[in-house]
PDB file of C-alpha atoms in Angstrom:
ATOM      1  CA  MET A  13       0.000   0.000   0.000  1.00  0.00           C
ATOM      2  CA  SER A  14       1.555   3.315  -1.048  1.00  0.00           C
ATOM      3  CA  ALA A  15       0.890   6.737   0.419  1.00  0.00           C
ATOM      4  CA  GLU A  16       1.362  10.299  -0.849  1.00  0.00           C
ATOM      5  CA  CYS A  17       3.935  12.566   0.805  1.00  0.00           C
ATOM      6  CA  ALA A  18       2.187  15.371   2.697  1.00  0.00           C
ATOM      7  CA  HIS A  19       4.851  17.848   1.556  1.00  0.00           C
ATOM      8  CA  CYS A  20       5.941  17.042  -2.004  1.00  0.00           C
ATOM      9  CA  GLY A  21       3.119  14.736  -3.120  1.00  0.00           C
ATOM     10  CA  ARG A  22       5.353  11.841  -4.218  1.00  0.00           C
ATOM     11  CA  SER A  23       4.229   8.258  -3.770  1.00  0.00           C
ATOM     12  CA  PHE A  24       6.110   6.292  -1.129  1.00  0.00           C
ATOM     13  CA  GLU A  25       5.811   3.144   0.940  1.00  0.00           C
ATOM     14  CA  PRO A  26       5.130   4.053   4.578  1.00  0.00           C
ATOM     15  CA  ASN A  27       6.873   2.014   7.257  1.00  0.00           C
ATOM     16  CA  ARG A  28       4.956  -1.045   8.368  1.00  0.00           C
ATOM     17  CA  GLY A  29       6.494  -1.188  11.813  1.00  0.00           C
ATOM     18  CA  PRO A  30       4.984  -0.086  15.096  1.00  0.00           C
ATOM     19  CA  GLY A  31       3.627   3.413  15.496  1.00  0.00           C
ATOM     20  CA  ARG A  32       1.831   5.708  13.129  1.00  0.00           C
ATOM     21  CA  PRO A  33       2.507   5.406   9.424  1.00  0.00           C
ATOM     22  CA  GLY A  34       4.777   8.117   8.064  1.00  0.00           C
ATOM     23  CA  LYS A  35       3.344  11.164   6.289  1.00  0.00           C
ATOM     24  CA  TYR A  36       6.513  12.128   4.431  1.00  0.00           C
ATOM     25  CA  CYS A  37       8.633  10.305   1.869  1.00  0.00           C
ATOM     26  CA  ARG A  38      11.957  11.592   3.266  1.00  0.00           C
ATOM     27  CA  ARG A  39      13.281  13.339   6.346  1.00  0.00           C
ATOM     28  CA  SER A  40      13.972  16.449   4.247  1.00  0.00           C
ATOM     29  CA  CYS A  41      10.257  16.649   3.319  1.00  0.00           C
ATOM     30  CA  ARG A  42       9.325  16.345   6.990  1.00  0.00           C
ATOM     31  CA  GLN A  43      11.775  19.157   7.823  1.00  0.00           C
ATOM     32  CA  ARG A  44      10.515  21.419   4.988  1.00  0.00           C
ATOM     33  CA  ALA A  45       6.909  20.856   6.106  1.00  0.00           C
ATOM     34  CA  PHE A  46       7.872  21.804   9.674  1.00  0.00           C
ATOM     35  CA  GLU A  47       9.622  24.971   8.468  1.00  0.00           C
ATOM     36  CA  GLN A  48       6.644  25.884   6.321  1.00  0.00           C
ATOM     37  CA  ARG A  49       4.255  25.515   9.276  1.00  0.00           C
ATOM     38  CA  ARG A  50       6.618  27.398  11.559  1.00  0.00           C
ATOM     39  CA  HIS A  51       6.953  30.367   9.207  1.00  0.00           C
ATOM     40  CA  ALA A  52       3.321  30.466   8.068  1.00  0.00           C
ATOM     41  CA  GLY A  53       2.519  32.947  10.850  1.00  0.00           C
ATOM     42  CA  ASP A  54       5.485  35.116   9.881  1.00  0.00           C
ATOM     43  CA  GLN A  55       4.206  35.413   6.336  1.00  0.00           C
ATOM     44  CA  ALA A  56       0.659  36.171   7.481  1.00  0.00           C
ATOM     45  CA  TRP A  57       1.946  38.897   9.824  1.00  0.00           C
ATOM     46  CA  SER A  58       4.074  40.282   7.056  1.00  0.00           C
ATOM     47  CA  ASP A  59       1.138  40.412   4.624  1.00  0.00           C
ATOM     48  CA  ALA A  60      -1.091  42.048   7.232  1.00  0.00           C
ATOM     49  CA  ARG A  61       1.638  44.554   8.049  1.00  0.00           C
ATOM     50  CA  LEU A  62       2.101  45.401   4.373  1.00  0.00           C
ATOM     51  CA  VAL A  63      -1.629  45.935   3.924  1.00  0.00           C
ATOM     52  CA  GLY A  64      -1.651  48.211   6.975  1.00  0.00           C
ATOM     53  CA  LEU A  65       1.327  50.189   5.720  1.00  0.00           C
ATOM     54  CA  ALA A  66      -0.246  50.545   2.267  1.00  0.00           C
ATOM     55  CA  ALA A  67      -3.441  51.912   3.833  1.00  0.00           C
ATOM     56  CA  GLU A  68      -1.410  54.327   5.956  1.00  0.00           C
ATOM     57  CA  MET A  69       0.516  55.461   2.903  1.00  0.00           C
ATOM     58  CA  ALA A  70      -2.704  56.027   0.943  1.00  0.00           C
ATOM     59  CA  GLN A  71      -4.029  58.156   3.804  1.00  0.00           C
ATOM     60  CA  ARG A  72      -0.842  60.249   3.830  1.00  0.00           C
ATOM     61  CA  GLU A  73      -1.053  60.692   0.055  1.00  0.00           C
ATOM     62  CA  ASP A  74      -4.646  61.933   0.436  1.00  0.00           C
ATOM     63  CA  GLU A  75      -3.471  64.432   3.059  1.00  0.00           C
ATOM     64  CA  ILE A  76      -0.664  65.620   0.788  1.00  0.00           C
ATOM     65  CA  ASP A  77      -3.131  66.058  -2.089  1.00  0.00           C
ATOM     66  CA  LEU A  78      -5.364  68.124   0.187  1.00  0.00           C
ATOM     67  CA  VAL A  79      -2.471  70.387   1.207  1.00  0.00           C
ATOM     68  CA  ARG A  80      -1.498  70.820  -2.447  1.00  0.00           C
ATOM     69  CA  ALA A  81      -5.092  71.780  -3.303  1.00  0.00           C
ATOM     70  CA  VAL A  82      -5.058  74.397  -0.535  1.00  0.00           C
ATOM     71  CA  MET A  83      -1.751  75.742  -1.837  1.00  0.00           C
ATOM     72  CA  ASP A  84      -3.200  75.993  -5.353  1.00  0.00           C
ATOM     73  CA  GLU A  85      -6.214  77.907  -4.005  1.00  0.00           C
ATOM     74  CA  LEU A  86      -3.922  80.273  -2.096  1.00  0.00           C
ATOM     75  CA  ARG A  87      -1.789  80.865  -5.195  1.00  0.00           C
ATOM     76  CA  ALA A  88      -4.932  81.649  -7.169  1.00  0.00           C
ATOM     77  CA  ASP A  89      -6.102  84.063  -4.450  1.00  0.00           C
ATOM     78  CA  LEU A  90      -2.726  85.817  -4.478  1.00  0.00           C
ATOM     79  CA  ALA A  91      -2.771  86.004  -8.279  1.00  0.00           C
ATOM     80  CA  ASP A  92      -6.243  87.588  -8.091  1.00  0.00           C
ATOM     81  CA  GLY A  93      -4.908  90.178  -5.671  1.00  0.00           C
ATOM     82  CA  VAL A  94      -6.708  88.874  -2.603  1.00  0.00           C
ATOM     83  CA  CYS A  95      -4.928  90.061   0.543  1.00  0.00           C
ATOM     84  CA  LEU A  96      -4.088  87.105   2.792  1.00  0.00           C
ATOM     85  CA  ASP A  97      -2.964  88.239   6.225  1.00  0.00           C
ATOM     86  CA  GLY A  98      -1.898  85.690   8.827  1.00  0.00           C
ATOM     87  CA  GLU A  99      -5.337  85.372  10.424  1.00  0.00           C
ATOM     88  CA  ARG A 100      -7.126  84.948   7.112  1.00  0.00           C
ATOM     89  CA  LEU A 101      -4.529  82.457   5.920  1.00  0.00           C
ATOM     90  CA  LEU A 102      -4.975  80.403   9.091  1.00  0.00           C
ATOM     91  CA  GLU A 103      -8.781  80.449   8.692  1.00  0.00           C
ATOM     92  CA  HIS A 104      -8.431  79.363   5.082  1.00  0.00           C
ATOM     93  CA  LEU A 105      -6.135  76.464   6.004  1.00  0.00           C
ATOM     94  CA  GLU A 106      -8.334  75.338   8.921  1.00  0.00           C
ATOM     95  CA  ALA A 107     -11.427  75.407   6.720  1.00  0.00           C
ATOM     96  CA  ALA A 108      -9.708  73.307   4.067  1.00  0.00           C
ATOM     97  CA  LEU A 109      -7.943  70.825   6.319  1.00  0.00           C
ATOM     98  CA  GLY A 110     -10.523  70.520   9.080  1.00  0.00           C
ATOM     99  CA  PRO A 111      -9.934  70.553  12.827  1.00  0.00           C
ATOM    100  CA  GLY A 112      -6.565  69.236  13.879  1.00  0.00           C
TER     101      GLY A 112
END
């Protein structure tokens, strides 16, 4: 009776001695399967971390785009001759960026 290796999928003859029948065709397959199980959590954490960092980066890019839009509006105001004193500039920025 042959069995299929749980790691590589090859056919092999499991031992017929006492104990449970083997799941792997070679010791190296057993070791690779162990390493894969051991590092599965590392990969999942890494993927989750990357997704989190990508979301954070997208949020920062949105904030940068908002600041650039405010700067463009201010440039247009200055080009139109609108006087922007410090107080008015601060009001304009707070209105555009929201409460901080």
